[in-house]
Coordinates of C-alpha atoms in Angstrom, one line a residue:
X1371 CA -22.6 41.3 87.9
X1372 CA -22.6 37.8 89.0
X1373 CA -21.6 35.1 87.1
X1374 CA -23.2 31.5 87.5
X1375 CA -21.5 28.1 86.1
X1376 CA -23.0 27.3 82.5
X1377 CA -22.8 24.4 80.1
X1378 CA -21.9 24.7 76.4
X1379 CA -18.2 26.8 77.0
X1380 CA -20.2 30.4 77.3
X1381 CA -18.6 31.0 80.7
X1382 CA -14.7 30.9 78.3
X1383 CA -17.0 32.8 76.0
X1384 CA -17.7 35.7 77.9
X1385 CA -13.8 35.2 80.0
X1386 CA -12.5 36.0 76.2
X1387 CA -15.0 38.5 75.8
X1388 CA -13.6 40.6 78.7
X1389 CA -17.0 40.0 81.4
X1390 CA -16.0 39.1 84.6
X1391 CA -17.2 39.1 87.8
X1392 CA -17.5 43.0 88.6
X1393 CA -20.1 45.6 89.0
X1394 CA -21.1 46.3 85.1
X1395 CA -24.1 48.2 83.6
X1396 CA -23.4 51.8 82.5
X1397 CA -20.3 52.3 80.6
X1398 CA -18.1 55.5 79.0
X1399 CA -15.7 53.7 77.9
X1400 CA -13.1 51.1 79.4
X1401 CA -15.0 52.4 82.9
X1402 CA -17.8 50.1 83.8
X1403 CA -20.3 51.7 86.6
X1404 CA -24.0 51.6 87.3
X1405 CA -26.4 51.6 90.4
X1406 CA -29.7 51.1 89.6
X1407 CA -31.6 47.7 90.2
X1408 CA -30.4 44.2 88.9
X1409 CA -31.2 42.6 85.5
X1410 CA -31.4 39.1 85.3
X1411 CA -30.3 37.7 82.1
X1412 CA -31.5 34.2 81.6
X1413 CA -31.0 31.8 78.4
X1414 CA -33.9 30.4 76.5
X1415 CA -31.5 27.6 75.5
X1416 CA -31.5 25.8 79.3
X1417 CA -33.5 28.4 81.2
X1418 CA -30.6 29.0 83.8
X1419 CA -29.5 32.4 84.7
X1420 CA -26.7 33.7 82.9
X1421 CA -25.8 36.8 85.0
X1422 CA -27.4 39.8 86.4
X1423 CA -26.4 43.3 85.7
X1424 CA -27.1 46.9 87.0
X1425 CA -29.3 48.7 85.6
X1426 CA -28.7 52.6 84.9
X1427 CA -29.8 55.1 86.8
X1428 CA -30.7 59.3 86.1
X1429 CA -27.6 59.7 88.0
X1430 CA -25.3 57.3 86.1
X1431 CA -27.1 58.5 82.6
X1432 CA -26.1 62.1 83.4
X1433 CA -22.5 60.7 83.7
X1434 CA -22.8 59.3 80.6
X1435 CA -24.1 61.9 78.8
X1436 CA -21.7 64.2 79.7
X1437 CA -18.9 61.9 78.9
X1438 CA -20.5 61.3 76.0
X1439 CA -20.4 65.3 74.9
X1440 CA -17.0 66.0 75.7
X1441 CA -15.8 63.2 73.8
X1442 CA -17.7 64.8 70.7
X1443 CA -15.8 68.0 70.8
X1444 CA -12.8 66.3 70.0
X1445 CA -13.9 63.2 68.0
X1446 CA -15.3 65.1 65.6
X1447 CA -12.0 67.1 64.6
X1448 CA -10.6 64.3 63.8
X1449 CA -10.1 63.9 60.0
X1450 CA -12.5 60.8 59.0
X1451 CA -10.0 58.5 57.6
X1452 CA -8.0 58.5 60.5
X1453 CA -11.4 57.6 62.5
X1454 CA -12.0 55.0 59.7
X1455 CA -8.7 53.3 60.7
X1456 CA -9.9 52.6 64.3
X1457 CA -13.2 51.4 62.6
X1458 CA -10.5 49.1 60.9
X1459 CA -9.2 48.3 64.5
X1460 CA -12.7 47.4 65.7
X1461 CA -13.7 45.2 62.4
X1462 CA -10.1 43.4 63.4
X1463 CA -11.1 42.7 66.8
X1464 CA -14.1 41.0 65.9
X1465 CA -12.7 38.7 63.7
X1466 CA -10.4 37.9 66.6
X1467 CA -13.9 37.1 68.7
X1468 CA -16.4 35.7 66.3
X1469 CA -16.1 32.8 68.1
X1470 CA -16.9 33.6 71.2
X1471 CA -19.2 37.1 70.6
X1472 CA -21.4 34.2 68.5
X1473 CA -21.5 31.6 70.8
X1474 CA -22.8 34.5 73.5
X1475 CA -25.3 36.0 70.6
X1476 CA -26.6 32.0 70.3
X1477 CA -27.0 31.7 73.8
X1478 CA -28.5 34.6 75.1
X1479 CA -30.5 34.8 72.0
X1480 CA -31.5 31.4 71.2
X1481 CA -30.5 31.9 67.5
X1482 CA -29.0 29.0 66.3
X1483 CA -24.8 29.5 65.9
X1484 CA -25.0 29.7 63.1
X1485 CA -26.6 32.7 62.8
X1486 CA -25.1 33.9 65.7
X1487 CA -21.7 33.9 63.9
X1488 CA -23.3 35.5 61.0
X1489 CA -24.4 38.1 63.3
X1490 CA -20.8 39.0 64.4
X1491 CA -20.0 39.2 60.7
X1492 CA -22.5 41.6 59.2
X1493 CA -20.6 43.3 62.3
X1494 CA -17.1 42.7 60.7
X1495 CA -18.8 43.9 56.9
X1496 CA -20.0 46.9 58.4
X1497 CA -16.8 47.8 59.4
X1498 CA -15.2 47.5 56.3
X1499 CA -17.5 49.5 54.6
X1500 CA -17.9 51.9 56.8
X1501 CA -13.5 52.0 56.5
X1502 CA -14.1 52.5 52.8
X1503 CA -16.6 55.1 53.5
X1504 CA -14.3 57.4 55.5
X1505 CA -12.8 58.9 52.5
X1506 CA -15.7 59.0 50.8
X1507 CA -18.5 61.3 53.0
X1508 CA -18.6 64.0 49.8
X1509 CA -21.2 66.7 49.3
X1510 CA -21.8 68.4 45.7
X1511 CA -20.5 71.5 43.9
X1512 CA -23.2 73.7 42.4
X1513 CA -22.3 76.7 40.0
X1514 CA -24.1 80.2 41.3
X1515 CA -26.1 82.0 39.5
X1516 CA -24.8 85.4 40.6
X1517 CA -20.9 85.9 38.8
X1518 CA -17.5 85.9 41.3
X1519 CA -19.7 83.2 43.5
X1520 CA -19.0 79.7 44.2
X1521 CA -21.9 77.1 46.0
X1522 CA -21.0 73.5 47.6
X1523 CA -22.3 71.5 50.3
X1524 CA -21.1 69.5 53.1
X1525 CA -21.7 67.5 56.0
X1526 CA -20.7 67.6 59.1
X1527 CA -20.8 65.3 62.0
X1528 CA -24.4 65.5 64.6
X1529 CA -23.6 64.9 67.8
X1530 CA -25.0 62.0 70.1
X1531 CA -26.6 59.1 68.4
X1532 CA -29.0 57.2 70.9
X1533 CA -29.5 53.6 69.4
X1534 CA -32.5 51.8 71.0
X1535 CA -31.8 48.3 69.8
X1536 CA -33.9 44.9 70.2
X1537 CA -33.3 41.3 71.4
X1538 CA -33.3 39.5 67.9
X1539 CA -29.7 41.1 66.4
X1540 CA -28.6 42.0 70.0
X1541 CA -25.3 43.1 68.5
X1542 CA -25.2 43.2 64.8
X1543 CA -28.0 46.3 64.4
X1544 CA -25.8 48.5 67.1
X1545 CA -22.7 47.7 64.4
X1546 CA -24.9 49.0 61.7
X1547 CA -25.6 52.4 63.3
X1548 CA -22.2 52.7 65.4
X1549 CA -19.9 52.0 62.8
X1550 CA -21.2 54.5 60.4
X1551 CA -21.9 57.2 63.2
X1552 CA -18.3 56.9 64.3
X1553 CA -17.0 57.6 61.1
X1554 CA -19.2 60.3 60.7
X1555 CA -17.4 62.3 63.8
X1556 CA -20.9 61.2 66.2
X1557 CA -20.0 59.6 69.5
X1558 CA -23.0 57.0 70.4
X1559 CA -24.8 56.0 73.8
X1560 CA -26.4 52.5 73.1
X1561 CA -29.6 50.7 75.4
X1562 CA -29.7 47.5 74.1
X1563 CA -32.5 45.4 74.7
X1564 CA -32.3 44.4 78.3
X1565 CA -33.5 40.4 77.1
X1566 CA -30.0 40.2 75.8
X1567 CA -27.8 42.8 78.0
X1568 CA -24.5 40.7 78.3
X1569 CA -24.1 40.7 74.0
X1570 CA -24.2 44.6 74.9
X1571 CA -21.4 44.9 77.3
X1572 CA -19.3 42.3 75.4
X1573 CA -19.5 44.9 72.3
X1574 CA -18.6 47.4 74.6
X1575 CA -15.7 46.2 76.2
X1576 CA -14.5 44.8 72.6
X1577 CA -15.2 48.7 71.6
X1578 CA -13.7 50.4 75.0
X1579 CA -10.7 48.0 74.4
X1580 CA -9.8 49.7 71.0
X1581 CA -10.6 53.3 72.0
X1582 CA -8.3 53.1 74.9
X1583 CA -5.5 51.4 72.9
X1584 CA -5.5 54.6 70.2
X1585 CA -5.6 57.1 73.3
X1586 CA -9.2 58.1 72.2
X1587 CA -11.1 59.9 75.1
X1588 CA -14.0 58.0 77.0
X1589 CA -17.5 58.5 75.5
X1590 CA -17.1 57.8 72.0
X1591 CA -19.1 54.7 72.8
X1592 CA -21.3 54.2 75.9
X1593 CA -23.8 52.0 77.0
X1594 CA -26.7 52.1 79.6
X1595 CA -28.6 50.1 80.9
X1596 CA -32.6 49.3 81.6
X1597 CA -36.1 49.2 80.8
X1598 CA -37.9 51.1 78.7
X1599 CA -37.5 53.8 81.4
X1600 CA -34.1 54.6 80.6
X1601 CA -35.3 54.5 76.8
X1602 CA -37.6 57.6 77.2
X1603 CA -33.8 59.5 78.8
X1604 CA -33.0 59.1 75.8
X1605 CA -35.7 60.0 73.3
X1606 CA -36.7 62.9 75.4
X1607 CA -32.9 64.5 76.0
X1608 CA -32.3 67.6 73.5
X1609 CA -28.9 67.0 73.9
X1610 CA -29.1 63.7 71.3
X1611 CA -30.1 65.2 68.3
X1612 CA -30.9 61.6 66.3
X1613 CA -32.3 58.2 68.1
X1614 CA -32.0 55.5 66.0
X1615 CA -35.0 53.0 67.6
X1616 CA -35.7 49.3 66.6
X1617 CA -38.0 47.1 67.4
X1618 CA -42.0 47.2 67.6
X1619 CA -44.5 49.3 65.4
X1620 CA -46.2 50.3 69.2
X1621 CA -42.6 50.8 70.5
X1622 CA -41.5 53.2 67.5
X1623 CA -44.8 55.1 67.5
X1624 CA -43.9 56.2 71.0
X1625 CA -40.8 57.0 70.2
X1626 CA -41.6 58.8 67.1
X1627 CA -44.0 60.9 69.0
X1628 CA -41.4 61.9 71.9
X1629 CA -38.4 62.7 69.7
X1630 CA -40.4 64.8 67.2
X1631 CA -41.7 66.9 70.4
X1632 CA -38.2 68.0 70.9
X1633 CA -37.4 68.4 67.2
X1634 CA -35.4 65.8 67.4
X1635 CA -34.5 63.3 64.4
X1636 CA -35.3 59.7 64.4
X1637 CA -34.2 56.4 62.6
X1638 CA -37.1 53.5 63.1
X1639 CA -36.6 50.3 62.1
X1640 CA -40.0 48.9 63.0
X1641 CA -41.8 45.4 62.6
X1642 CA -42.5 43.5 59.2
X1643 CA -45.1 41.3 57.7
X1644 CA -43.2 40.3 55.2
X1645 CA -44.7 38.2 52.0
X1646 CA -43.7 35.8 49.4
X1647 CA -45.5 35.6 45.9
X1648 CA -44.8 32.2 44.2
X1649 CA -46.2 32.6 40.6
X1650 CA -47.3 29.6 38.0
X1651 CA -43.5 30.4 36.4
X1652 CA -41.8 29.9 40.2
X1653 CA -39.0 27.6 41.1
X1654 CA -40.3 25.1 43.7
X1655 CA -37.7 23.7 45.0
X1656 CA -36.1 27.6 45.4
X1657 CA -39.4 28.7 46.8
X1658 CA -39.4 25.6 49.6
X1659 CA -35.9 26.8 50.4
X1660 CA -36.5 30.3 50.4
X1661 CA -39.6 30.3 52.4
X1662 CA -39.0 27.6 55.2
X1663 CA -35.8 29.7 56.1
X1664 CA -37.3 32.7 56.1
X1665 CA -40.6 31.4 58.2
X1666 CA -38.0 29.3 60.9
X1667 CA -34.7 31.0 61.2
X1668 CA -34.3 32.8 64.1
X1669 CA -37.6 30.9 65.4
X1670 CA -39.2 33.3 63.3
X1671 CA -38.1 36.1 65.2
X1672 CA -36.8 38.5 62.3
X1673 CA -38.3 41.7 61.2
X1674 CA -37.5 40.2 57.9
X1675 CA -39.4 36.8 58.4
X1676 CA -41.2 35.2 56.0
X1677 CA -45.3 35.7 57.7
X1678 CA -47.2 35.1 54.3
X1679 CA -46.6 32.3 51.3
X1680 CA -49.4 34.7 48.6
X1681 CA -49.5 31.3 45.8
X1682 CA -51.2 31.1 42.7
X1683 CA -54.3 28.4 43.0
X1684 CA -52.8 26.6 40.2
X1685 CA -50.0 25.6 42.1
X1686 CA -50.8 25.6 45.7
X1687 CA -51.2 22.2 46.2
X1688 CA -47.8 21.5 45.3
X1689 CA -46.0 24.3 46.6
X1690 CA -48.2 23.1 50.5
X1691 CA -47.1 19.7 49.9
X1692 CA -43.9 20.4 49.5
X1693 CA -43.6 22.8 52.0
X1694 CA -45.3 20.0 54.8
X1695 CA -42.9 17.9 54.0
X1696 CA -39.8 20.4 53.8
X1697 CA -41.4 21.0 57.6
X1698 CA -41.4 17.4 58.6
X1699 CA -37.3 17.3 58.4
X1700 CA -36.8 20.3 60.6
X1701 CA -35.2 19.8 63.7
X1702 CA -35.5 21.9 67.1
X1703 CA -33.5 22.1 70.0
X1704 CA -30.2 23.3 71.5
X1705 CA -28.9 26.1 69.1
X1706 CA -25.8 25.6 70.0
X1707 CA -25.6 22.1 68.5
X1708 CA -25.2 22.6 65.0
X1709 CA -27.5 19.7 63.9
X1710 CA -30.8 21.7 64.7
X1711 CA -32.2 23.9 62.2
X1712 CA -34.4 26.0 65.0
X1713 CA -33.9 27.0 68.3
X1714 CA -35.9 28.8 71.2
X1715 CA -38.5 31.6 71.3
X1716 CA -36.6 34.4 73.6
X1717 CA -38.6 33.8 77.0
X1718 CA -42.3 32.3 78.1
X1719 CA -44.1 35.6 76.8
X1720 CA -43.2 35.4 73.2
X1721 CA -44.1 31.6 73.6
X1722 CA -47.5 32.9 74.9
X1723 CA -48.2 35.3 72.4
X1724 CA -47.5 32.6 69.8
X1725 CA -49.5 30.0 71.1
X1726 CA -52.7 33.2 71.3
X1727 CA -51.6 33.7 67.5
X1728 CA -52.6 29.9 66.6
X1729 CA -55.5 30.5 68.2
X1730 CA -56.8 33.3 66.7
X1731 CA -55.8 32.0 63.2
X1732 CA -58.8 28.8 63.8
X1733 CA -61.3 30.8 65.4
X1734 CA -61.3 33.5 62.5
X1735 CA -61.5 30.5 59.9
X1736 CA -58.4 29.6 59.3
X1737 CA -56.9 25.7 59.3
X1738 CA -53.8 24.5 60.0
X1739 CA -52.1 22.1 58.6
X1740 CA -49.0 22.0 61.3
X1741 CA -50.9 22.6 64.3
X1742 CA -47.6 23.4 66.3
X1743 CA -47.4 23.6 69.6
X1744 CA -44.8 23.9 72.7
X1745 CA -42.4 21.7 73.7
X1746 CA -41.8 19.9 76.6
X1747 CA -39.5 17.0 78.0
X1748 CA -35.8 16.7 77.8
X1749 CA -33.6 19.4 76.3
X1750 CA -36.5 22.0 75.9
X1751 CA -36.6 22.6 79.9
X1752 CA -36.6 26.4 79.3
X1753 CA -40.0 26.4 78.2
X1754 CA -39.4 28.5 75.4
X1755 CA -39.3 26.1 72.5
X1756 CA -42.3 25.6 70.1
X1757 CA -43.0 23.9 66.4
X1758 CA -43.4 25.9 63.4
X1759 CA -46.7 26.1 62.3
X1760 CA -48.8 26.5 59.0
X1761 CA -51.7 28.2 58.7
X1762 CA -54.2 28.2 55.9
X1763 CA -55.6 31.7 55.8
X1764 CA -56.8 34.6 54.0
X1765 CA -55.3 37.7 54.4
X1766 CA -58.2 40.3 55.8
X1767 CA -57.9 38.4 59.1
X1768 CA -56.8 40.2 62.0
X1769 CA -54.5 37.8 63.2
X1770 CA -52.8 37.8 59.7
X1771 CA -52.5 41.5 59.6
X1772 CA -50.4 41.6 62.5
X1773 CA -47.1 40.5 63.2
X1774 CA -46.2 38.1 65.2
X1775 CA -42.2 37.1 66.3
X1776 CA -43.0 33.4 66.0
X1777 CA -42.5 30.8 63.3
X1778 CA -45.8 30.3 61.9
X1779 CA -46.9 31.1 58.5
X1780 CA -49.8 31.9 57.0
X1781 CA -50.6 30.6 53.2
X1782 CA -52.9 32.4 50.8
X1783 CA -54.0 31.6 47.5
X1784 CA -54.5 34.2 44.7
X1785 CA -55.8 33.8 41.2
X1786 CA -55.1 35.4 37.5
X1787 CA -52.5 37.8 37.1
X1788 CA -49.5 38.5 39.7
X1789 CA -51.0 41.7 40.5
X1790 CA -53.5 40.1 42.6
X1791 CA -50.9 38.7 44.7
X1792 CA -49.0 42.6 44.5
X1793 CA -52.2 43.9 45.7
X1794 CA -52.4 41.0 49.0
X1795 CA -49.3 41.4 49.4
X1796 CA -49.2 45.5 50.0
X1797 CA -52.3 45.1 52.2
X1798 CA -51.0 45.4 54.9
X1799 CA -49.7 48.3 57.2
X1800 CA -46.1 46.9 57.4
X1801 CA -43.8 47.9 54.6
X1802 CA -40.5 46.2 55.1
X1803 CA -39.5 43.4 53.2
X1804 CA -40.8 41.1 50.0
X1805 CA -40.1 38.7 47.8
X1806 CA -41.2 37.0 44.3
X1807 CA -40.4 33.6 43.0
X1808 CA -41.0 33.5 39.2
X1809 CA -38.8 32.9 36.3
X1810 CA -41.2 35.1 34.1
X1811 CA -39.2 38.0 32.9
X1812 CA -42.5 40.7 33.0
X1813 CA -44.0 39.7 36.3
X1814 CA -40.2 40.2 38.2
X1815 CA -39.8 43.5 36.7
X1816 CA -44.0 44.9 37.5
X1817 CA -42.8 43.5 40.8
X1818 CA -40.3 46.2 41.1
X1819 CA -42.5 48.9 39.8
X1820 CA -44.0 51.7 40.8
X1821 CA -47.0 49.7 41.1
X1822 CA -45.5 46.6 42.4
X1823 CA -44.4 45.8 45.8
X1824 CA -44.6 48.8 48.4
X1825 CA -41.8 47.4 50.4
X1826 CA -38.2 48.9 51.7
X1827 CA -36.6 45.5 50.3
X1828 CA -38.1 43.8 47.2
X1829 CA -36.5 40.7 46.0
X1830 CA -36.9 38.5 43.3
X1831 CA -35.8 34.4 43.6
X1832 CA -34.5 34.9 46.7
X1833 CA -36.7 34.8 50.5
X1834 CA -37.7 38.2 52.2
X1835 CA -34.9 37.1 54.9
X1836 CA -31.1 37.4 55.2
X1837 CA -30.2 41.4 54.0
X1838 CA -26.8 42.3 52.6
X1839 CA -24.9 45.1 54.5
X1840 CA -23.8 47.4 51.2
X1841 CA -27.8 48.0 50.6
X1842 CA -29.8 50.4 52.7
X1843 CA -32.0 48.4 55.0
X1844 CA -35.8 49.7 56.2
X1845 CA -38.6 49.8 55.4
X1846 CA -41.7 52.0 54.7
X1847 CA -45.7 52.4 56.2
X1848 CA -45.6 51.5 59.5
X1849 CA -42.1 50.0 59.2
X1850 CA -40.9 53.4 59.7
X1851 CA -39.2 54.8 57.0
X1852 CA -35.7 54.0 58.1
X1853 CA -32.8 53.2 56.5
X1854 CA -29.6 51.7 58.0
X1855 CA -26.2 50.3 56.8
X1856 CA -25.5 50.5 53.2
X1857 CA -25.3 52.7 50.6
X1858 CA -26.2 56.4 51.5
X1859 CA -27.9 55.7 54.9
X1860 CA -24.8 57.4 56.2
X1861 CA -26.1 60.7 55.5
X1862 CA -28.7 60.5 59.0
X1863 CA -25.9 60.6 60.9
X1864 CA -24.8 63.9 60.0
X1865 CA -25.9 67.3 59.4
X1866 CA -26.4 68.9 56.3
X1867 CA -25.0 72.5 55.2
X1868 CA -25.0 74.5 51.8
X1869 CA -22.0 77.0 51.4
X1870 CA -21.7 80.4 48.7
X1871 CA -18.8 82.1 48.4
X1872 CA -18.2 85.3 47.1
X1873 CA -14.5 85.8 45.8
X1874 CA -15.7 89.6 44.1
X1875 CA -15.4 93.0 45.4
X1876 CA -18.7 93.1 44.8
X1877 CA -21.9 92.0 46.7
X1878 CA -25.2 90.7 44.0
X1879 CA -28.5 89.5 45.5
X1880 CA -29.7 86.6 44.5
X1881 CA -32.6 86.8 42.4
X1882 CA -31.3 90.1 40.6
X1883 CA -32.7 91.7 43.9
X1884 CA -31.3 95.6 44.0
X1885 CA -30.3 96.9 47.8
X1886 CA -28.7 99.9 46.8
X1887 CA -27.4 102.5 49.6

């Protein structure tokens, strides 16, 4: 990996972080190693090159792999709370590093800091709760209906967890599904997204650094490497009995289709087209707030962001103005400087798609009243930085029904009752997260009905963005039907088995069923 002189600190970042100058790629561990072709990670803040790094091979996978497998045999013996304690070691060692693990995140990312150090601490809460978990991974007791028997279930601990993860949390969504799988007794090979491959080796040296401190054998966590090429090594290996995939509704139907040909299992946290009804009873100046966050942060560039504003016509004037001129204040630039609000698309392509997206929008009807566009001159030399837009639209266009990892969003007007706006806002094929801004008391609660929103995540008073780690997080439709990080998504990571016991000298079938001999 080669280094190159940077502005903004990063190159103390990653010295603190433990990346050097030295061949990394592939990792089992504290051992760094990989041989396949060079990855060029460049920053959307400035444009310059970061670093390059190796990309893994079949070879240097099979390594991997196999490190990975007979780390298992003796992770998984032992006991969970004294696995949650180097969980605890890890959380502690990211507190040490927000600093610098955000900065990277920013960087690399083109998140604003920001968010980049709010990324390294939904890392840190993970941790925590995953500690708490450890003593806590409990199955139930059931009482038999045959005399002298006794039935209970347990969990065990999987195997190999593949996590597939994407650009936009480059670090934070590995967290999610590493800290709960190590606590579970499952050792984990990670491919981050190779937009943002540095963020992946920092969190592996962080993780390799506590491993090796505690004497724990190389493997537990590993990381490769690559394309989407080294992705299908993964998805189509027997030997990892769960991929947890991120990213795309294309990318996860592929992967879907590949893991369930093995009879394999699979966690998806796929793409979102997420809405916000704003009702006659809604807050405005909660709504502005809610919705220019959630259309903006990360450039737009959650699965959670805020696509659709669904507002009542007897409003909508009001809630556009206010929303133009909540715009109007924004300011774009350098993420790293803490004065801008929004920073950089991740590279040229997503700029691309984003300017084909505004497009569309006009020539299917639409208007918009922030026409957006790229940026050029002084401090956007990257080429990846663009203006939010707004787009008056209706929801039936194509353009609308699709996601795109931009900051523009599309407003739509509904009339009569709220569950007009329900019924806009679950047409589409996304299911992920949603959001309703209304003081009235019966339209919150048919929001969170059966017949209300169709969502993963449905919120009311708050924006569609910015998740907590103690609830499970996914979504459903084409979303995936995931769920990660809080409260019983731990039980994907293991396997499942029912127990009877028979303390008699005698042997009933169940059912009354006779056998005599």
């Amino acid at each position: 990996m080669g280094l190159v002189a940077t502005d903004f600190g990063i190159k103390e970042a990653l010295d603190k972080l433990g990346i050097k100058e030295m061949n990394q790629g592939s990792s089992t561990g504290s051992k760094f190693f990989a041989s396949g072709e060079m990855i060029d990670s460049y920053s959307p803040v400035d444009g310059k090159l970061i670093a390059s790094v190796q990309s893994t091979t079949q070879e240097d996978y099979e390594k991997v792999i196999q490190s990975a497998s007979e780390a298992f045999k003796s992770w998984r013996k032992i006991p969970a709370p004294q696995r949650g304690e180097v969980v605890r070691q890890f959380g502690e060692k990211l507190r040490e590093l927000k600093e610098p693990l955000g900065k990277l995140v920013s960087y690399e990312m083109g998140k604003s800091f920001q968010e980049g150090l709010g990324e390294v601490q939904e890392m840190i809460d993970i941790c925590d709760f995953a500690v708490g978990l450890s003593r806590q991974l409990h199955g139930l007791t059931m009482h038999s209906e045959r005399p002298g028997h006794r039935m209970y279930e347990q969990y065990h601990s999987l195997g190999i967890v593949g996590i597939i993860s994407a650009f936009n949390f480059p670090v934070a969504v590995w967290a999610w599904n590493t800290a709960l799988a190590w606590i579970c007794g499952d050792v984990c090979v990670w491919k981050p997204s190779e937009k943002t491959p540095l963020c992946g080796l920092a969190c592996q040296h962080i993780a390799a650094t506590v491993f090796e401190e505690n004497n724990l054998p190389e493997g537990i966590s590993c990381l490769i490497n690559g394309d989407y090429t080294v992705g299908e090594m993964m998805t189509t290996d027997k030997r990892i009995p769960l991929i947890s995939a991120t990213g795309s509704i294309r990318m996860g139907k592929i992967v879907a289709q590949k893991v369930a040909a093995r009879l394999g299992k699979s966690l998806l946290e796929l793409g979102g087209n997420n809405a916000i009804i704003v009702t006659p009873d809604a807050d405005i100046k909660m709504t502005v707030i809610g919705a220019v966050f959630g259309a903006v942060g990360t450039a737009g560039q959650r699965c959670t962001s805020t696509r659709r504003l669904i507002i009542h016509d007897s409003i909508y004037d009001k809630v556009k103005d206010a929303l133009v001129a909540a715009y109007s204040q924004l300011r774009i630039g350098n993420p790293l400087d803490q004065n801008n609000h929004v920073g950089p698309l991740i590279d040229k392509d997503a700029v691309r798609m984003y300017e084909e997206a505004l497009e569309k929008v006009v020539h299917e009807g639409g208007n918009l009243l922030l026409e957006g566009g790229k940026l050029s001159g002084e401090g956007y030399e990257s080429g990846c930085y663009v203006k939010p837009a707004i787009a008056e639209a209706r929801n039936n266009f194509e353009i609308v029904q699709h996601e795109t990892f931009a900051p523009i969003l599309y407003l739509l007007k509904y009339s009569g009752e709220v569950q007009n706006a329900i019924d806009l806002q679950n047409g589409v094929v996304q299911g992920l997260s949603s959001a309703i801004m209304t003081n009235n008391l019966r339209e919150a609660e048919q929001f969170l009905s059966a017949s209300g929103s169709d969502c993963g995540i449905a919120n009311v008073n708050i924006g569609t963005s910015g998740a907590e780690i103690g609830g499970a997080f996914g979504g459903e439709k084409e979303t995936g039907g995931g769920r990660e990080s809080g409260s019983d998504a731990w039980k994907v990571y293991m396997r499942r088995q029912t127990n009877t016991i028979n303390y008699t000298t005698e042997l009933p079938l169940a059912q009354g069923i006779k056998f005599d001999l």
